[in-house]
mmCIF file of C-alpha atoms (C1' of nucleotides) in Angstrom:
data_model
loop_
_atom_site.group_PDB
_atom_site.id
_atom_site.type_symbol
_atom_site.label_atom_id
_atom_site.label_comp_id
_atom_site.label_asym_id
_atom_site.label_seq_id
_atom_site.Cartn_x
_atom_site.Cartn_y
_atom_site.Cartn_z
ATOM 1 C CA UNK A 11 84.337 95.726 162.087
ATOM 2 C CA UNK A 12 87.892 96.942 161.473
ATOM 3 C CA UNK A 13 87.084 100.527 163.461
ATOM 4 C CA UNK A 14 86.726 98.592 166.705
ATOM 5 C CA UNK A 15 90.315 96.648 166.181
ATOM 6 C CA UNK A 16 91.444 100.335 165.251
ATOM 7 C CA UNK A 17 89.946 101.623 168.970
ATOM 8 C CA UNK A 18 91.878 98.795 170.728
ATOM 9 C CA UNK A 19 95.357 99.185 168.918
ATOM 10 C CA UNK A 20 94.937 103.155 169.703
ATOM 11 C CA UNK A 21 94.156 102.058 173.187
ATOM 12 C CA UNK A 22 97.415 99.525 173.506
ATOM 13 C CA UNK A 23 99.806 102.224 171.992
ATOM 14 C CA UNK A 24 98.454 104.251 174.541
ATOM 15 C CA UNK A 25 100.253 101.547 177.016
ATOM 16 C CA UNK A 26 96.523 100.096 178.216
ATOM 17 C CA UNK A 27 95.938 96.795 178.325
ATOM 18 C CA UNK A 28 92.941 95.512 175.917
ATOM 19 C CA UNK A 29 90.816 93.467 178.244
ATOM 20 C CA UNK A 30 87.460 91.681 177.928
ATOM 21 C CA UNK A 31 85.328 94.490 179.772
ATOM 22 C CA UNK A 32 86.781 96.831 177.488
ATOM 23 C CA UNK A 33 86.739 95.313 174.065
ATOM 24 C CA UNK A 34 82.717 94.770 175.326
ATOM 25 C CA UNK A 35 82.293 98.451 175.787
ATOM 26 C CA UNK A 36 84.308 99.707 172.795
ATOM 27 C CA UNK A 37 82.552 97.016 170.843
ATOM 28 C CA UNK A 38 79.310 98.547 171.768
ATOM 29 C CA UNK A 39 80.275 102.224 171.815
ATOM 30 C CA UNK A 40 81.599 102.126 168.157
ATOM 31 C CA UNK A 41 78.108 100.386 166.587
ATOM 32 C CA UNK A 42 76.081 102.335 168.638
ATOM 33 C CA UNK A 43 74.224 105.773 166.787
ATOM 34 C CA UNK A 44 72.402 106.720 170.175
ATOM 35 C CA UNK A 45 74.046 108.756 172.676
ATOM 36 C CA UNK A 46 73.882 106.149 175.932
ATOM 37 C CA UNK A 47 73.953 106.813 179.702
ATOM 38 C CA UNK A 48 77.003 104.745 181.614
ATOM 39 C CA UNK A 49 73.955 103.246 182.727
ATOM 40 C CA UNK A 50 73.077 101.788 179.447
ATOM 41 C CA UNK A 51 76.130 101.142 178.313
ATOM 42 C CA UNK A 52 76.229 98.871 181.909
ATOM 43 C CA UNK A 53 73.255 96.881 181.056
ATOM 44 C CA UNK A 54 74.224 96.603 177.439
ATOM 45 C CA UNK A 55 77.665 95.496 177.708
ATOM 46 C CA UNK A 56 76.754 93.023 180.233
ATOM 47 C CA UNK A 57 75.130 90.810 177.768
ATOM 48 C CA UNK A 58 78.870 90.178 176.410
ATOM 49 C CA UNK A 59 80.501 90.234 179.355
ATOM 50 C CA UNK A 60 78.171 89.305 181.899
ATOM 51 C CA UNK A 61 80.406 90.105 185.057
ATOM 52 C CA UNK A 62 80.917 93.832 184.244
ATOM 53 C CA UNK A 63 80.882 96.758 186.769
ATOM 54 C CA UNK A 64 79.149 100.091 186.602
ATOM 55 C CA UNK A 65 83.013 101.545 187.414
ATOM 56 C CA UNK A 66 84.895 99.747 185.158
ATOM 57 C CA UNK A 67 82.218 101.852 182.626
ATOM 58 C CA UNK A 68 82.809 104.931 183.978
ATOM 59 C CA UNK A 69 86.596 104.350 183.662
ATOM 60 C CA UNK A 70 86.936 102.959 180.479
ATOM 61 C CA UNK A 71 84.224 106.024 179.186
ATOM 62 C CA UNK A 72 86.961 108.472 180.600
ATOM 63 C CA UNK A 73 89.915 106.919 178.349
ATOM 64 C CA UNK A 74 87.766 106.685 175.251
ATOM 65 C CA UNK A 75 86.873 110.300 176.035
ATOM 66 C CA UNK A 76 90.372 111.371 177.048
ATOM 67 C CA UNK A 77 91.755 109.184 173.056
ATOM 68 C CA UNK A 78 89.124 111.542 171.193
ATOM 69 C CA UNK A 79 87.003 108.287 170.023
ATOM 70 C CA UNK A 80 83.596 109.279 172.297
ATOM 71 C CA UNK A 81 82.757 112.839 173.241
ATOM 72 C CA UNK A 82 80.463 113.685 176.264
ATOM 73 C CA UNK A 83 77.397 114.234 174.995
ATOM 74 C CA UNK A 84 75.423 117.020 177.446
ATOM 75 C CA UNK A 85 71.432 116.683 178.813
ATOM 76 C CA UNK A 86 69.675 119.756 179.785
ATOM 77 C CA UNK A 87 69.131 118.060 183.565
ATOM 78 C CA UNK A 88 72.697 117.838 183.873
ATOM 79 C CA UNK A 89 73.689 114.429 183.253
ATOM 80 C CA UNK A 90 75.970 112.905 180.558
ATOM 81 C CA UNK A 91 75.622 110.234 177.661
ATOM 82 C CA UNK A 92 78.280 109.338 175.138
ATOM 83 C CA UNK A 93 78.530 109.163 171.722
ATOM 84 C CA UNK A 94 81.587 108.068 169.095
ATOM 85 C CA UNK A 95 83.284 111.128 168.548
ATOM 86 C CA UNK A 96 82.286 113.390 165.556
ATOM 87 C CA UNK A 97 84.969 113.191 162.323
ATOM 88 C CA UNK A 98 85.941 116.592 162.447
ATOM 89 C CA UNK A 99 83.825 119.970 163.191
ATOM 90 C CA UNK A 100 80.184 118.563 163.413
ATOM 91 C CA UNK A 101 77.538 119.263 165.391
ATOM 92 C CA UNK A 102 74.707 117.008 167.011
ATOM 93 C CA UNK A 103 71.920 115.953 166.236
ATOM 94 C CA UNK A 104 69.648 114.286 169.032
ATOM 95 C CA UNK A 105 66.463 112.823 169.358
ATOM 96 C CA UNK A 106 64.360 113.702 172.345
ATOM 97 C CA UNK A 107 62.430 111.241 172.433
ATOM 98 C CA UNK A 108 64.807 107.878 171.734
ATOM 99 C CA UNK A 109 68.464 109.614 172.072
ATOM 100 C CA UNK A 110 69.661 108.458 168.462
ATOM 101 C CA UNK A 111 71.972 110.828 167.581
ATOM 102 C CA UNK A 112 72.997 111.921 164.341
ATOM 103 C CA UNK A 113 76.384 114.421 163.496
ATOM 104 C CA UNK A 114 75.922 117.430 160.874
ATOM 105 C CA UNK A 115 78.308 119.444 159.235
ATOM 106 C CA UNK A 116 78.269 123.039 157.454
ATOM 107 C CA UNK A 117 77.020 125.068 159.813
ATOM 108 C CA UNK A 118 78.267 128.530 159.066
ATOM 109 C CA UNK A 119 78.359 130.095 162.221
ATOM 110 C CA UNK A 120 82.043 131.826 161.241
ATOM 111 C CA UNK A 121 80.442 135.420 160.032
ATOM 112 C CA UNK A 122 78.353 134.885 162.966
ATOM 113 C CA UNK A 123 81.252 134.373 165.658
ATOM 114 C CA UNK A 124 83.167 137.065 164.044
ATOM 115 C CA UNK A 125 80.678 139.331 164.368
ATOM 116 C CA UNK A 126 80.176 139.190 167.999
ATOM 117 C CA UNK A 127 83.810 139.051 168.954
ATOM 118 C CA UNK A 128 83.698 142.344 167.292
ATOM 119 C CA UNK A 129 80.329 143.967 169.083
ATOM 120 C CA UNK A 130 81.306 142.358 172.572
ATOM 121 C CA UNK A 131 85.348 142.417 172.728
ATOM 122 C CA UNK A 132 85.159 138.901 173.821
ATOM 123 C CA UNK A 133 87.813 136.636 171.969
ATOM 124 C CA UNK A 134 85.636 133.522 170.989
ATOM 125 C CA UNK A 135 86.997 130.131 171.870
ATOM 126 C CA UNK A 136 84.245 127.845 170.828
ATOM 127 C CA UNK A 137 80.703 127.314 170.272
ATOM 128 C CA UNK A 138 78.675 124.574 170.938
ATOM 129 C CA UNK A 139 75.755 123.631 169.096
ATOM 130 C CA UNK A 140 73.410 121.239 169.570
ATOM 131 C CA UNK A 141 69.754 120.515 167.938
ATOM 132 C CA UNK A 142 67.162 118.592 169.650
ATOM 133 C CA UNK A 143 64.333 117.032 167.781
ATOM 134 C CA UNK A 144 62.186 113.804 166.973
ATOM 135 C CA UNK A 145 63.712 111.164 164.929
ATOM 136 C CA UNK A 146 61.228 109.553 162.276
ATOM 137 C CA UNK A 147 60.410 106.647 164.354
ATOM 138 C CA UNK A 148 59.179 108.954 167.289
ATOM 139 C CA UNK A 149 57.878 111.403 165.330
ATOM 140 C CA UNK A 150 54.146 109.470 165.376
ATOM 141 C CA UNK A 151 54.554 108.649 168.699
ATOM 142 C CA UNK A 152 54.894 112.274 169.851
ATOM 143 C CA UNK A 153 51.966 113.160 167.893
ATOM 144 C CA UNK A 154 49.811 110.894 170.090
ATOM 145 C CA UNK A 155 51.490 111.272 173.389
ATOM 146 C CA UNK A 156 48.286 109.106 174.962
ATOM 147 C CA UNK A 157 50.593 106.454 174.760
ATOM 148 C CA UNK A 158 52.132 107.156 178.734
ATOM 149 C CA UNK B 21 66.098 149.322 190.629
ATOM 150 C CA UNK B 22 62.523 148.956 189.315
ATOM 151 C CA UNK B 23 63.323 145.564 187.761
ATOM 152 C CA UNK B 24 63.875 144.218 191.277
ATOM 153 C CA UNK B 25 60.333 145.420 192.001
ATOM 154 C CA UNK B 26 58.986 144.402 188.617
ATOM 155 C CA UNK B 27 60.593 140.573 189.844
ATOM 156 C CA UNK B 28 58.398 141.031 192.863
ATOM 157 C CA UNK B 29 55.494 141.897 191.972
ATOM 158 C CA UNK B 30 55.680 139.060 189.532
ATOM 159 C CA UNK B 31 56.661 136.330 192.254
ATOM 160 C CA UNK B 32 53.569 138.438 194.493
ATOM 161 C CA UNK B 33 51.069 138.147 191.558
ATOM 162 C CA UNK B 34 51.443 134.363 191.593
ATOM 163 C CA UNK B 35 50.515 134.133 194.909
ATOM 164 C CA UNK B 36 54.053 133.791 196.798
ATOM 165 C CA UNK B 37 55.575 135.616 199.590
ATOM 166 C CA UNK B 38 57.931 138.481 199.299
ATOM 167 C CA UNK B 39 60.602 137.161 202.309
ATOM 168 C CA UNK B 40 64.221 138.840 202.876
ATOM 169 C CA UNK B 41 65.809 135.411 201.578
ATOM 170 C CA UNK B 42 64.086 136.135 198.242
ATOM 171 C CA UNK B 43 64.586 139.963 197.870
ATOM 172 C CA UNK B 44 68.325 139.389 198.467
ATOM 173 C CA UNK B 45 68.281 136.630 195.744
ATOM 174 C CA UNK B 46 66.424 138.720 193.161
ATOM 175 C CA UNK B 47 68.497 142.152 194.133
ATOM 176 C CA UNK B 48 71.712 139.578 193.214
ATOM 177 C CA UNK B 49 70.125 138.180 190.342
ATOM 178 C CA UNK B 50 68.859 141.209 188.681
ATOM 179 C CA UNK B 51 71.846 143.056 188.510
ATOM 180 C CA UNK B 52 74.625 140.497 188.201
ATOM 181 C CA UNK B 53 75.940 139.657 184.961
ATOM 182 C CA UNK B 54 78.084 136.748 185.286
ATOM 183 C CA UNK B 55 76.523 133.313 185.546
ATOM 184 C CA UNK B 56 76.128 132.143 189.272
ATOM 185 C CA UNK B 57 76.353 128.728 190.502
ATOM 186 C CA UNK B 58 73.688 128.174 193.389
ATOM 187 C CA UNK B 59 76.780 128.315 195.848
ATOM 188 C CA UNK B 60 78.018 131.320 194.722
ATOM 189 C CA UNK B 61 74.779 132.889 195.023
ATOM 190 C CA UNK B 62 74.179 131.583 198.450
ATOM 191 C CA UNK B 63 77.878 133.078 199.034
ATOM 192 C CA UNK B 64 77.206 136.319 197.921
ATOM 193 C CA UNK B 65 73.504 136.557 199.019
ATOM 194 C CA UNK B 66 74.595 136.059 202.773
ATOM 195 C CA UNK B 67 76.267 139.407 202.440
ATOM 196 C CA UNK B 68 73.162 140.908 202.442
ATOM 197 C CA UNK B 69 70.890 138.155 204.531
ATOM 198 C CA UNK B 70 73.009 136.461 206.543
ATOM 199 C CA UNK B 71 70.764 133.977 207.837
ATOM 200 C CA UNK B 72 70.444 132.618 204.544
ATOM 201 C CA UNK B 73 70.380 128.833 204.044
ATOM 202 C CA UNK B 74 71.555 127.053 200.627
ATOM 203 C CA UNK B 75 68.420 125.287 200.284
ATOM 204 C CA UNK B 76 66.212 128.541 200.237
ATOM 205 C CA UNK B 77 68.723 129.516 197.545
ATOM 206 C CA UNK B 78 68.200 126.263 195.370
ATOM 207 C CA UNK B 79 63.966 126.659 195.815
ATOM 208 C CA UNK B 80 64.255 130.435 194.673
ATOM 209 C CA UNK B 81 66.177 130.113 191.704
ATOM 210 C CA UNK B 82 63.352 127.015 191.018
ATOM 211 C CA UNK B 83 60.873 129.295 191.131
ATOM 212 C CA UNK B 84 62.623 132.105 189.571
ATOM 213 C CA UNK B 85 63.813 129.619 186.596
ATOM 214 C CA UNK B 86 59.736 128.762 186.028
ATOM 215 C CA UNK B 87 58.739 131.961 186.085
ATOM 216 C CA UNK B 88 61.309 132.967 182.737
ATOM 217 C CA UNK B 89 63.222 135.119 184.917
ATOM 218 C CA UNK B 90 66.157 133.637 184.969
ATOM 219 C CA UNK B 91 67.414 130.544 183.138
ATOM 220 C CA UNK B 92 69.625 127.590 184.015
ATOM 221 C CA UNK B 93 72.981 127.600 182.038
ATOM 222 C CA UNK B 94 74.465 124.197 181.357
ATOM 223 C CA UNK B 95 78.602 123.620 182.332
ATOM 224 C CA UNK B 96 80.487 121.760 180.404
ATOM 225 C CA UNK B 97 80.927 119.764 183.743
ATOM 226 C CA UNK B 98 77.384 118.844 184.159
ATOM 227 C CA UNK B 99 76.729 121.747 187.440
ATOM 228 C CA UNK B 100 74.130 124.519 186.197
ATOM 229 C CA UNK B 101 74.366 128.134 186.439
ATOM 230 C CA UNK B 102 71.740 130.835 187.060
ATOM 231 C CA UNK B 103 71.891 133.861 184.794
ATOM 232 C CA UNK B 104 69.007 136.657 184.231
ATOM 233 C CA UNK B 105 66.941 135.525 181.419
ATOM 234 C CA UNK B 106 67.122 136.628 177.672
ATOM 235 C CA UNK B 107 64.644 138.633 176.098
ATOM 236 C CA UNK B 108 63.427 136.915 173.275
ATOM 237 C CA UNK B 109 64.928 134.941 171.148
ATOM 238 C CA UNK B 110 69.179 135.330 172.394
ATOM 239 C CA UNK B 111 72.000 132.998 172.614
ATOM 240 C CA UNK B 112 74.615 133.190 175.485
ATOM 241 C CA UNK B 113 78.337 133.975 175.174
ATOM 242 C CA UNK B 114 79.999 133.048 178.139
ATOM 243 C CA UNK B 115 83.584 133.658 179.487
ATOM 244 C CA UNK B 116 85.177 130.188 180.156
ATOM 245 C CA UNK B 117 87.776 132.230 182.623
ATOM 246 C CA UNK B 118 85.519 134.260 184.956
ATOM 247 C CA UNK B 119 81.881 133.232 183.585
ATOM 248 C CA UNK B 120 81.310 136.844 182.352
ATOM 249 C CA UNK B 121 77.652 136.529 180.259
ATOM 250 C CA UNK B 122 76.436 138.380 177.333
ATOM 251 C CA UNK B 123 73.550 137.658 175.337
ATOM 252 C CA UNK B 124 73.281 138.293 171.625
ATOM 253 C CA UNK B 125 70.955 138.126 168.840
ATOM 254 C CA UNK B 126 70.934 137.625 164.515
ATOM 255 C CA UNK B 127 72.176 134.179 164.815
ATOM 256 C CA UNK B 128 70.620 133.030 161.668
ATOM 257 C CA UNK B 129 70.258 129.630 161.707
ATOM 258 C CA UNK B 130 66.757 128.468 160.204
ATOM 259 C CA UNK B 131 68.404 127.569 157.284
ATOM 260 C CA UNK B 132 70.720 125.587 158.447
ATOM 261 C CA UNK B 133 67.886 124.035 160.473
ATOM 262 C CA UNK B 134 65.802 123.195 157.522
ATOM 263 C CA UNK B 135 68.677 121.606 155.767
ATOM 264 C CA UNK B 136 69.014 119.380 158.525
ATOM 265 C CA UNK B 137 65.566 118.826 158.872
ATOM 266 C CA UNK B 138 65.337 118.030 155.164
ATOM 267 C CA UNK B 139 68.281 115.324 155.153
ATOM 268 C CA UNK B 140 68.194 113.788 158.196
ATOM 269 C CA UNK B 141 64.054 113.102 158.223
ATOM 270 C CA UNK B 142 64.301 114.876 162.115
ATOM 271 C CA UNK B 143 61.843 117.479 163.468
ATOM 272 C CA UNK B 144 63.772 120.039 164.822
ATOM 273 C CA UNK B 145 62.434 121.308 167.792
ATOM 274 C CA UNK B 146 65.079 123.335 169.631
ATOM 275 C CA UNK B 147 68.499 124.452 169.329
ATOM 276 C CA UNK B 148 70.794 125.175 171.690
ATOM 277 C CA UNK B 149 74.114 127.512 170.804
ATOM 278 C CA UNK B 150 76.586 128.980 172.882
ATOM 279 C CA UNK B 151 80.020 130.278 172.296
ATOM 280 C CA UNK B 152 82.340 130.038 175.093
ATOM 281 C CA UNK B 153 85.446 132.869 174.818
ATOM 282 C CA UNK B 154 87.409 134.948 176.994
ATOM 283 C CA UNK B 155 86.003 138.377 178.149
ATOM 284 C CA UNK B 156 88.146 141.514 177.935
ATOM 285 C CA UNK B 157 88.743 141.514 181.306
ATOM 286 C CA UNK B 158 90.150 138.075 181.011
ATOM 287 C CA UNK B 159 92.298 137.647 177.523
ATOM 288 C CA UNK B 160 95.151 139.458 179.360
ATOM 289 C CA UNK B 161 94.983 136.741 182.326
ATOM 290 C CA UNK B 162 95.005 134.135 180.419
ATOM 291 C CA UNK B 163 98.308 135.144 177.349
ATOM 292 C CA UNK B 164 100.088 134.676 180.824
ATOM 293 C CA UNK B 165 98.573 131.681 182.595
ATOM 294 C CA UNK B 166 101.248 131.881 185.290
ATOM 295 C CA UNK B 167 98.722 133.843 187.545
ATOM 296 C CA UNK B 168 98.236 130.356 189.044
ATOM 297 C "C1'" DC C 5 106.631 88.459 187.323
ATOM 298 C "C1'" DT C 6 104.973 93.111 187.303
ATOM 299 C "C1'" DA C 7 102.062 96.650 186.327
ATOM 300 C "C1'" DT C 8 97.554 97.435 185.047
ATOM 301 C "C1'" DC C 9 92.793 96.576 185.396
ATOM 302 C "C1'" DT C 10 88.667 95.002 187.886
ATOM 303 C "C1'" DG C 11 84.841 94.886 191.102
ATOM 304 C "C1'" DC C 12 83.263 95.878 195.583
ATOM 305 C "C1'" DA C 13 82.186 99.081 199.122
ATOM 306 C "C1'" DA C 14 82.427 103.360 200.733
ATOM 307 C "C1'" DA C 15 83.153 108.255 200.080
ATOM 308 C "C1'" DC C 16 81.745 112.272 197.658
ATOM 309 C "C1'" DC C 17 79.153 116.255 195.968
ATOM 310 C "C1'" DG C 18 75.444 118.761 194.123
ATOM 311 C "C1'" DT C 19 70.630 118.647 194.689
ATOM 312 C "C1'" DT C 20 66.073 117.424 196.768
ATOM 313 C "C1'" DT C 21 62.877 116.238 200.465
ATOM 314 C "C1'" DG C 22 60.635 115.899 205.293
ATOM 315 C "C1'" DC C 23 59.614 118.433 208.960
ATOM 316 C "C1'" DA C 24 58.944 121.632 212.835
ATOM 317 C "C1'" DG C 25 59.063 126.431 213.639
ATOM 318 C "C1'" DC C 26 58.899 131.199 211.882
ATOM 319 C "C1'" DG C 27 57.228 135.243 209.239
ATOM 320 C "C1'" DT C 28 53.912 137.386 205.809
ATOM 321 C "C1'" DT C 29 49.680 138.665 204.794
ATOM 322 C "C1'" DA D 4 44.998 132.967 212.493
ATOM 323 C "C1'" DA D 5 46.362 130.552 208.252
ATOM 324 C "C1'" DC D 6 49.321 129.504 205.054
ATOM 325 C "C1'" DG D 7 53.606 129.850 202.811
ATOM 326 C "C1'" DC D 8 58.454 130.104 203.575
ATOM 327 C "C1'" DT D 9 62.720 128.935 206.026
ATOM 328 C "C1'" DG D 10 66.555 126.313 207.776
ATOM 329 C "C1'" DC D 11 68.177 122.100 209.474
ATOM 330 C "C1'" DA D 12 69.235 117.377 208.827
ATOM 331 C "C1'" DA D 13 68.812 113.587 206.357
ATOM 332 C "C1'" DA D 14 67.975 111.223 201.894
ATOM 333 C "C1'" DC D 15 69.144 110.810 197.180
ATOM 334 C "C1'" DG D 16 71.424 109.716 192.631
ATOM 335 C "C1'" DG D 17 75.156 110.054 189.749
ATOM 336 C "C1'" DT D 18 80.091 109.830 189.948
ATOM 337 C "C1'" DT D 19 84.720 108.995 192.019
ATOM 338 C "C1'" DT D 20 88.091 106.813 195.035
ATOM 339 C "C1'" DG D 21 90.601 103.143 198.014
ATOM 340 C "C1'" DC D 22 91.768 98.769 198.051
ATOM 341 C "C1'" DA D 23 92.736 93.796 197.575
ATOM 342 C "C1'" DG D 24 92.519 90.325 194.260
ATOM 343 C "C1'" DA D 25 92.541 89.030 189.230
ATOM 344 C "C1'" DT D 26 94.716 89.258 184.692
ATOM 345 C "C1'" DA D 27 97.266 90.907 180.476
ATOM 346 C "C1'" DG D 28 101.701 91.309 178.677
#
DNA sequence: CTATCTGCAAACCGTTTGCAGCGTT
DNA sequence: AACGCTGCAAACGGTTTGCAGATAG
């Protein structure tokens, strides 16, 4: 896949280094439609580069996030996945049940936002939107939650 | 107030204790109208029960939070907020500068939702907006960031 | 060869839990 | 008197930092 090559020569004209924990992550992080934990992305990535550590994850999360190729993807209990970035103004998409993620666009929140910078004097900076829902595959499995 | 005493009764009726700790919480709680990080409500509860410990602060606002009294509000950093509940169905507008909240209603968004439900084969089961701006207070602060 | 990156261990910070004593009812 | 609530201290889990050795360029 050319996008992952594209990642790494963003990365080096950055002035970082492209090194084998970080082509494993990126590699990952670019094929990957769920939104992932740096906890999955650990355990994943260590099955192509077997002597990663949970830092180096953390770290090389925090460039990709810094470059604009993953955003920060926010749980209601506080804790963060990531996700390639959206292309553009898109919102997400998430399953509840699985965490595959999809990005939407057209929302037309602008008559919206306009009108409540009017009724509230606030000047509106950004709005974050976010729908939660099951996926197809865990759509039966919801159904019949007896599974547990 | 007769919401604080509405709060009470509530939090009495479900078979808990009405304790200084918690009045001083709900007094805060009921009338503020800026999101409150458990810290800051610890801070600014002491001022009116000093003997107040953080960890009485975090089991209130649990209980408070179950009851639909007052709901957690998700940071961009991961750390909640505590903010007086919405009635109904509102969305939050929140000032990114001094955390200023309003809630407002109309957004219209169930057709968006069904398009997205229609194309992507997800059940939508929640959505989650929020528009981040400066309050009135704050645009002037921020045209001259200097403050510093 | 040099600067960057890595992994380990330890620090950190917000939050939760265990427990003995206190306060409400 | 009984039970729930409180505050302290300690545990906890996710995240960040300090550092010495490894590695890309």
């Amino acid at each position: 896949m050319a996008e992952i090559e594209r990642w790494l020569e963003l990365l080096e004209d950055k002035g970082g280094r492209i090194t084998g924990p970080r082509r494993a992550i990126v590699e990952l992080m670019v094929n990957s439609d769920h939104a992932l934990s740096p906890v999955d992305v650990f355990d994943q990535a260590r099955g192509k580069y077997p002597k990663m550590g949970l830092v180096t994850v953390y770290r090389t999360l925090e460039i990709l996030s810094e470059m604009g190729l993953v955003e920060r993807v926010h749980q209601s209990d506080g804790c963060h996945m990531y996700l390639r970035a959206a292309q553009g103004h898109e919102h997400l998409l998430i399953c509840s049940c699985c965490g595959k993620a999809a990005y939407f666009s057209g929302d037309d929140l602008g008559t919206l936002i306009e009108r409540i910078s009017r009724e509230s004097g606030f000047s509106v900076q950004s709005h974050w939107l976010q729908l939660q829902g099951l996926c197809q595959k865990c759509q039966p499995v919801k159904i019949h939650p007896s599974v547990s």
